[in-house]
Coordinates of C-alpha atoms and ligand atoms in Angstrom, one line a residue:
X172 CA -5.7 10.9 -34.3
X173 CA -1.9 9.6 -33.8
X174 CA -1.0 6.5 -34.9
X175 CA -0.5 4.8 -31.7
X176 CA -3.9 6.2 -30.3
X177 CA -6.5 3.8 -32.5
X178 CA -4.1 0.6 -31.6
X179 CA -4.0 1.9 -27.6
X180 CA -7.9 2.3 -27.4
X181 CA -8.7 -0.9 -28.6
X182 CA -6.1 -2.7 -26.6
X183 CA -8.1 -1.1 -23.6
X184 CA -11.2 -2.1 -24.8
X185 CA -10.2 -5.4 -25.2
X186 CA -8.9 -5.9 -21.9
X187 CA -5.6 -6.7 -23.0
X188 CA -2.3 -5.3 -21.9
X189 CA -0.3 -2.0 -23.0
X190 CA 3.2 -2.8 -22.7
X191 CA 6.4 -0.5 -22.3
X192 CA 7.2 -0.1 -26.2
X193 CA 3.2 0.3 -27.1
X194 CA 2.2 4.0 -27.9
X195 CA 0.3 5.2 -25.0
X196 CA -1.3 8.8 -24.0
X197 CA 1.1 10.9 -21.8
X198 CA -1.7 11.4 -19.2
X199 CA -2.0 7.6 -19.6
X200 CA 2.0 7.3 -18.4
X201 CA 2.1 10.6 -16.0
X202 CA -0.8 8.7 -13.9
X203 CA 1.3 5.2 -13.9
X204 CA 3.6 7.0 -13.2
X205 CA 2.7 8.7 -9.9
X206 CA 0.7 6.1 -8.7
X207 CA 3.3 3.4 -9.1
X208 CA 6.0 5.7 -7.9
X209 CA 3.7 6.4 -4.6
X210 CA 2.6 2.6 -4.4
X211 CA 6.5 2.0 -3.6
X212 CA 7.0 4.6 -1.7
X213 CA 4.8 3.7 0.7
X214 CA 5.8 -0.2 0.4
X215 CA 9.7 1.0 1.6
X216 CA 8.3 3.3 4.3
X217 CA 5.8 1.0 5.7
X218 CA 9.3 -1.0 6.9
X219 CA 9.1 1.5 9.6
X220 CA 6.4 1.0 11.3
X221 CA 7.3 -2.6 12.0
X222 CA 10.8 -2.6 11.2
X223 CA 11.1 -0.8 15.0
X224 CA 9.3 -4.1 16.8
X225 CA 12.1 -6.6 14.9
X226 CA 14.5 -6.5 18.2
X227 CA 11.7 -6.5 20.6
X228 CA 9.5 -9.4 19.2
X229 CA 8.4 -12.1 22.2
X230 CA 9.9 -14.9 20.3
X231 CA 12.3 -15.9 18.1
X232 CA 9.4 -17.5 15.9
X233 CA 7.4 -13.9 16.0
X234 CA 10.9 -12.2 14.8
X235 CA 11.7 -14.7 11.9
X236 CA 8.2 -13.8 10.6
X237 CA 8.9 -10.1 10.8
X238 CA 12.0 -9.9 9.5
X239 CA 10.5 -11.9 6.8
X240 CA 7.7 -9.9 6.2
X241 CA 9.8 -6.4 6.4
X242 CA 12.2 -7.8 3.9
X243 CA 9.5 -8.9 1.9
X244 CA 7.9 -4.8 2.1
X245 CA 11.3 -4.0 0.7
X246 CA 11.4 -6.2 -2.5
X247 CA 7.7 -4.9 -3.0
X248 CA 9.4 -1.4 -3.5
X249 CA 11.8 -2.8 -5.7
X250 CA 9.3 -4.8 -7.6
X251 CA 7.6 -1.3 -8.1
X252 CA 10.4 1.0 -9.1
X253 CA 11.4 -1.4 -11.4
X254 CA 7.8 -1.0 -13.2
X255 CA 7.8 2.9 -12.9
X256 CA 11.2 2.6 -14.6
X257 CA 9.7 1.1 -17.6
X258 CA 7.5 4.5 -18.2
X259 CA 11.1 6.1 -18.7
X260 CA 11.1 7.9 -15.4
X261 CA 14.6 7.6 -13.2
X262 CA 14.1 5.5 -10.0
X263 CA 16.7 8.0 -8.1
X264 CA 14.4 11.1 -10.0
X265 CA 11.5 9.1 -7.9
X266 CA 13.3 8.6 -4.3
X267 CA 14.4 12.3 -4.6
X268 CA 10.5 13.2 -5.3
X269 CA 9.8 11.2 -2.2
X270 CA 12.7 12.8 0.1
X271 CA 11.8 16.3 -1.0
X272 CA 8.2 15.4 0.0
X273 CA 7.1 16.0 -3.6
X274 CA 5.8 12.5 -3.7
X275 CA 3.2 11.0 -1.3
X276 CA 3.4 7.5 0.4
X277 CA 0.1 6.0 2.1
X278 CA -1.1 8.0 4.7
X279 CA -1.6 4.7 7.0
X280 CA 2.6 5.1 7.6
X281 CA 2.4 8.4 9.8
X282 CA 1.0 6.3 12.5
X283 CA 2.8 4.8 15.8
X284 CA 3.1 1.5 17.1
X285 CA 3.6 2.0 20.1
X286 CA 2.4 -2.0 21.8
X287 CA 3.6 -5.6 20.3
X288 CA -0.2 -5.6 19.1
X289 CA 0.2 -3.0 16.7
X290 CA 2.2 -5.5 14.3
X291 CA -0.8 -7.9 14.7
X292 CA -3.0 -4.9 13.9
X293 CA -0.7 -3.9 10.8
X294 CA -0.6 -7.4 9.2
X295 CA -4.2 -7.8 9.8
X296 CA -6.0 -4.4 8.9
X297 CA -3.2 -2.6 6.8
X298 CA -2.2 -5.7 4.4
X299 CA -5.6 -6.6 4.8
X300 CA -6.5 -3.2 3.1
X301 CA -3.9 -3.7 1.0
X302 CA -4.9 -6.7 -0.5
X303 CA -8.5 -5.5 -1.3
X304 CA -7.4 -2.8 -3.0
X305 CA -3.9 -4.6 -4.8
X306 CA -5.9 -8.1 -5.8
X307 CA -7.8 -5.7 -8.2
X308 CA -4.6 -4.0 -9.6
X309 CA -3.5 -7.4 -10.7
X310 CA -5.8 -6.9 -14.1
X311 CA -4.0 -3.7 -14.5
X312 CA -3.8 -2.8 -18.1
X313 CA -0.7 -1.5 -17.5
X314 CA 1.5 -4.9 -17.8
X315 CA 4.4 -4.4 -15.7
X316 CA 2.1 -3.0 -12.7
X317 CA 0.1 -6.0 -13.1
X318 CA 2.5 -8.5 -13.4
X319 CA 4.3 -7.0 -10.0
X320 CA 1.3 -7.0 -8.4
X321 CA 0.8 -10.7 -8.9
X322 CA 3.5 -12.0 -6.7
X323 CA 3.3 -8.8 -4.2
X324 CA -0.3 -9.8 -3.4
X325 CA 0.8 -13.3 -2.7
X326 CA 2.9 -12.2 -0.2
X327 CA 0.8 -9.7 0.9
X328 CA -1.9 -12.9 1.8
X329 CA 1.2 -14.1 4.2
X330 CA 1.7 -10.6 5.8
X331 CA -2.1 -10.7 6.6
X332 CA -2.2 -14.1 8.2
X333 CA 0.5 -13.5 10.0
X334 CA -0.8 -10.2 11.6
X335 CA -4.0 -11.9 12.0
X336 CA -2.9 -14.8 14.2
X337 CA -0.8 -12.5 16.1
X338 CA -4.0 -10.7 17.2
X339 CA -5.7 -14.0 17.6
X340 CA -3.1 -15.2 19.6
X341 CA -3.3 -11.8 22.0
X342 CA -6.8 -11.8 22.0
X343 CA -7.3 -15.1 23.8
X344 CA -4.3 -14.3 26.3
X345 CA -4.4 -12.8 29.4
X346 CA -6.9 -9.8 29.9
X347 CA -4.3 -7.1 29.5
X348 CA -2.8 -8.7 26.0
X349 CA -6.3 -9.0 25.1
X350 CA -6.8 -5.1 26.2
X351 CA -3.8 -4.1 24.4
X352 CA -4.7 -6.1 21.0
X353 CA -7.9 -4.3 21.5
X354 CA -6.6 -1.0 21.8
X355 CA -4.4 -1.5 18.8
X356 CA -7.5 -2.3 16.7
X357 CA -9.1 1.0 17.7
X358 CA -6.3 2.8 16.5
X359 CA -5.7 1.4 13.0
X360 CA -9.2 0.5 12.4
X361 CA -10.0 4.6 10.6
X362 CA -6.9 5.1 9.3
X363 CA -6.8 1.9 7.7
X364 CA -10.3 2.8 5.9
X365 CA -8.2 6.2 4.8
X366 CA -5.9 3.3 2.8
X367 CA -8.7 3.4 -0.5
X368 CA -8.5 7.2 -0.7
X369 CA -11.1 9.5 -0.6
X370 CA -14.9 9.4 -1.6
X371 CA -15.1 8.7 -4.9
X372 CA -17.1 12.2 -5.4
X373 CA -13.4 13.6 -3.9
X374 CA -11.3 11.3 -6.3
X375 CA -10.3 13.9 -9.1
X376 CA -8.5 10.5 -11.0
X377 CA -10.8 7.9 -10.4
X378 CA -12.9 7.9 -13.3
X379 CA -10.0 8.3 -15.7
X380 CA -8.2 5.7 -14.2
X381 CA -11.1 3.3 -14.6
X382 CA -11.6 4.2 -17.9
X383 CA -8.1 3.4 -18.6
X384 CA -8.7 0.1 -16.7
X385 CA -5.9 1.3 -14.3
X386 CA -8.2 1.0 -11.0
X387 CA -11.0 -1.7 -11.7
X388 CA -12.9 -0.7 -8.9
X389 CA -13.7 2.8 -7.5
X390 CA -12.3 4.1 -3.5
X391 CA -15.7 3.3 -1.9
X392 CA -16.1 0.2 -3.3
X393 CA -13.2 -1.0 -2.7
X394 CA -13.5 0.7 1.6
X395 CA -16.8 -0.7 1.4
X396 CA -15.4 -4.2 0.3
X397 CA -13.0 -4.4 3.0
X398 CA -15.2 -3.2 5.2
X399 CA -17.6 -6.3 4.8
X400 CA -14.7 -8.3 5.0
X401 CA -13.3 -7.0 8.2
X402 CA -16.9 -7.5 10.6
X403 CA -16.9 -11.0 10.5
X404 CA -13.0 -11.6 11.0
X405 CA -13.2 -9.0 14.1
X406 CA -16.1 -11.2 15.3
X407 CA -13.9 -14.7 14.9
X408 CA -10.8 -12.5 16.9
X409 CA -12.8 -12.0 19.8
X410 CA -12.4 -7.9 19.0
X411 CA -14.4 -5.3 18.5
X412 CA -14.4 -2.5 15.5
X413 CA -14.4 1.1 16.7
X414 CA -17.6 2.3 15.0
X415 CA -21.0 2.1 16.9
X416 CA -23.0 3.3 13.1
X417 CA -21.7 -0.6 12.2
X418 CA -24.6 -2.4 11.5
X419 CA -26.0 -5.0 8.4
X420 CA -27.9 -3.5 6.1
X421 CA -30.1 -6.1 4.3
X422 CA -31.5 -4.1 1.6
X423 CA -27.7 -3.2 0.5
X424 CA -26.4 -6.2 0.7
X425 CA -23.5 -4.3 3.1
X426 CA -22.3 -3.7 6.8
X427 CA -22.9 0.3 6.7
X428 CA -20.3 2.0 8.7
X429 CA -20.0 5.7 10.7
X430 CA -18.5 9.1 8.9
X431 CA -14.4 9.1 8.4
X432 CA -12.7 11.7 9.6
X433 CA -11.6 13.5 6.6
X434 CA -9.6 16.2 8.1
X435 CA -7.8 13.8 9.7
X436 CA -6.9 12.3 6.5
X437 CA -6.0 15.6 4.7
X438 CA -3.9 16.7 7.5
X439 CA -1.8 13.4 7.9
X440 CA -1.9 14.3 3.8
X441 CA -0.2 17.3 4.0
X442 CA 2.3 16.2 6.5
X443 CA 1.0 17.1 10.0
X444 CA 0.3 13.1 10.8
X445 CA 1.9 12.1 14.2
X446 CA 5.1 10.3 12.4
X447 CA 5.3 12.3 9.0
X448 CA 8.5 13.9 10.2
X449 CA 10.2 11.0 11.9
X450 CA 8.9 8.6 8.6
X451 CA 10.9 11.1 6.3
X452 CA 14.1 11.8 8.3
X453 CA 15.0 8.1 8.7
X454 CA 14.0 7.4 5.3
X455 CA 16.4 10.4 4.4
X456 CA 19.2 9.3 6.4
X457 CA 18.8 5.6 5.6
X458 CA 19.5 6.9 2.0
X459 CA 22.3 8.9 2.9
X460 CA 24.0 6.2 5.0
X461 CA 23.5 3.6 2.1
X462 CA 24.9 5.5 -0.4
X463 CA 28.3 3.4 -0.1
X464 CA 26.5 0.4 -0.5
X465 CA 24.6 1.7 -4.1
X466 CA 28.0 3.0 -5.1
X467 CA 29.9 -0.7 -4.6
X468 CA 26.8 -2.2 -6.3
X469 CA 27.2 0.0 -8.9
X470 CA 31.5 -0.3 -9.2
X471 CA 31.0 -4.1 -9.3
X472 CA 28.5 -4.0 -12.5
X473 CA 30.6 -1.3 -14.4
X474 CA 33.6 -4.3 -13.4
X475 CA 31.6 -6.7 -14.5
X476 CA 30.3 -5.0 -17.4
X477 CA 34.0 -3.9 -18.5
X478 CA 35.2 -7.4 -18.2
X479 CA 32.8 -8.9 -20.3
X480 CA 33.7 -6.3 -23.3
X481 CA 37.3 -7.4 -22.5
X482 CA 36.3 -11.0 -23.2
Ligands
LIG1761 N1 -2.4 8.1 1.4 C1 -1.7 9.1 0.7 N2 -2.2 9.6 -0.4 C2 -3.4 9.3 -0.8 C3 -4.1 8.3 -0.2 C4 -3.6 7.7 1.0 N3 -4.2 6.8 1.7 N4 -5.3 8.1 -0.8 C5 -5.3 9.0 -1.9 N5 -4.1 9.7 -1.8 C6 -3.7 10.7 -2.8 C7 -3.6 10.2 -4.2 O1 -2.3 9.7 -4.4 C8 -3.8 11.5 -4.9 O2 -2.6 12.3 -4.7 P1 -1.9 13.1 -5.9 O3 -3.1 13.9 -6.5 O4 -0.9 14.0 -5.3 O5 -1.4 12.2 -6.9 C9 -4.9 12.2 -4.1 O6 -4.8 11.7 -2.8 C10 -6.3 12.0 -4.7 O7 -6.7 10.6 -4.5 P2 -7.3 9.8 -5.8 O8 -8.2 8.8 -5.2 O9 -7.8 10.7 -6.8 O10 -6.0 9.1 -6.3 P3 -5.8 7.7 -7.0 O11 -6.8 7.5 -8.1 O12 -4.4 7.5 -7.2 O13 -6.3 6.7 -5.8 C11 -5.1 5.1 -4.4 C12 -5.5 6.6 -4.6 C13 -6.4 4.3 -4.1 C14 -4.2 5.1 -3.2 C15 -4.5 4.6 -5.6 O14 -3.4 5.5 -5.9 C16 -3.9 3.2 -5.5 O15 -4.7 2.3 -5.6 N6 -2.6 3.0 -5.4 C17 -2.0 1.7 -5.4 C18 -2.0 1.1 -4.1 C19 -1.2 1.8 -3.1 O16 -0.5 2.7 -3.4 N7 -1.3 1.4 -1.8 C20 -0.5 1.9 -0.8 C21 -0.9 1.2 0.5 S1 0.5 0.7 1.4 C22 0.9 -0.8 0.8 O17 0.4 -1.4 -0.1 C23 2.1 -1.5 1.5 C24 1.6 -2.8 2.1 O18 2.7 -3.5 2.5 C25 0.6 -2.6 3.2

């Protein structure tokens, strides 16, 4: 067995965490890597979605709070390419993965938002999803992924208030804000379920990654948790959830819920998603036209750098 292998095993079992310099198994850092790597991704393409409604907001209270929360979707990616850097990979190897459509992001991006209510909808069911499934990732035993997760998740509970009160605030307007925060609902209520992945029976690296203590839960627990969440909340916004198989089931313990559409899913997958196109070439060009800006950056720390030798 090598060396590291023993030490890495029992600092699994333990439930403590493996750190960059620890010895760990290359499929270990290959999976870290692509799921951290895709977890940020999707953090600096979900600006999109949202990013579009910042000069059309109602108020100048409702834009603070998006600009706020889009800026805060940014620092999440940061957060997270800084983690995948400490498995060795190179973050600009990573962006050109995700360019090159080599790399996925979350599916839930490739949608439109076409009404003010989708931002409500967004903050409520998409950091809402996020949230269920991130909390869990904060006992990582990966410790940079954890730790990152810590604060993102904190800010994630702000991104999901805010989204909620939005819809809150539509729902008890006039009948045609109410229709339009309903319609919103509709749309993002599936795709949103889609967020957790597929069946755990489709999941080729769930039950390694719960083995490593990577994911702590499996896809349909965590779907099914946010599920049982999301019933109550719809309830308390005057809204209903898009699914007429909804209903309690005592002996479970669970709301049961209707069939996802998995095509759907594996189509949006493999690019053919209503906005996978338009998500890519604006992230392309918005790398392109920032180049300048990463060069400065990077001219000002080599000056920096040069003059502190010099010192
Ligand atoms: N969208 C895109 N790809 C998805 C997906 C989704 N909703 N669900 C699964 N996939 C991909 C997986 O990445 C994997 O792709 P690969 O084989 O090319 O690497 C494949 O489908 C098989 O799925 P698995 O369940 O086997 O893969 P995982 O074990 O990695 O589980 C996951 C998928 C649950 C998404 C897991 O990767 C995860 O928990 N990731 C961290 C959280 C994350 O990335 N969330 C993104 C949501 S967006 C966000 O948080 C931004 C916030 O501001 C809202």
């Amino acid at each position: 067995m090598e060396p590291g292998r023993e030490r890495f095993e029992r600092t699994i079992a333990a439930d403590e965490r493996i750190e960059p310099r620890d010895w760990m198994p290359d499929a270990y850092r290959a999976t870290l890597v692509r799921q951290i790597a895709q977890h940020a991704h999707s953090e600096i393409i979900g600006m999109q979605p949202e990013g579009s409604w910042i000069t059309r907001a109602p108020s100048l209270r409702r834009k603070a709070i998006l600009i706020a929360k889009v800026q805060d979707e940014a620092g999440h990616g940061l957060y997270l390419y800084g983690a995948a850097e400490t498995l060795g990979v190179d973050r600009d190897e990573l962006l050109d993965k995700l360019h090159s459509g080599r790399h996925k992001y979350s599916s839930i991006f490739n949608y439109p938002t076409p009404t003010w209510a989708d931002v409500g909808a967004i903050g409520w069911l998409v950091d809402g999803a996020a949230i269920t499934n991130q909390v869990p990732l904060c006992r990582c035993s990966y410790g940079p992924y954890a730790r990152a997760m810590v604060r993102i998740c904190k800010e994630e509970s702000f991104h999901q208030r805010q989204g909620y009160e939005l819809l809150l605030t539509l729902s008890r307007g006039t009948p045609e804000q109410h229709a339009m925060a309903q319609d919103a609902v509709d749309r993002w209520w599936w795709p949103s379920l889609m967020m957790f992945g597929p069946p755990d029976d489709a999941s080729p690296r769930s039950a390694r990654s719960m083995a490593w203590k990577i994911k702590r839960h499996s896809n349909d627990e965590l779907r099914q948790r946010f599920v049982d969440i999301c019933v109550d909340q719809a309830a308390a916004l005057g809204l209903t959830l898009p699914d007429p198989d909804l209903r309690w089931n005592e002996e479970r313990g669970h709301w049961d819920f209707g069939a996802i559409d998995w095509d759907e899913f594996h189509a949006v997958l493999r690019g053919e998603g209503p906005c996978n196109e338009e998500r890519l070439t604006r992230r392309r060009r918005a790398h392109d036209e920032g180049a300048w800006v990463r060069e400065a950056a990077a001219a000002y720390a080599d000056k920096r750098a040069g003059v502190g030798a010099a010192a």
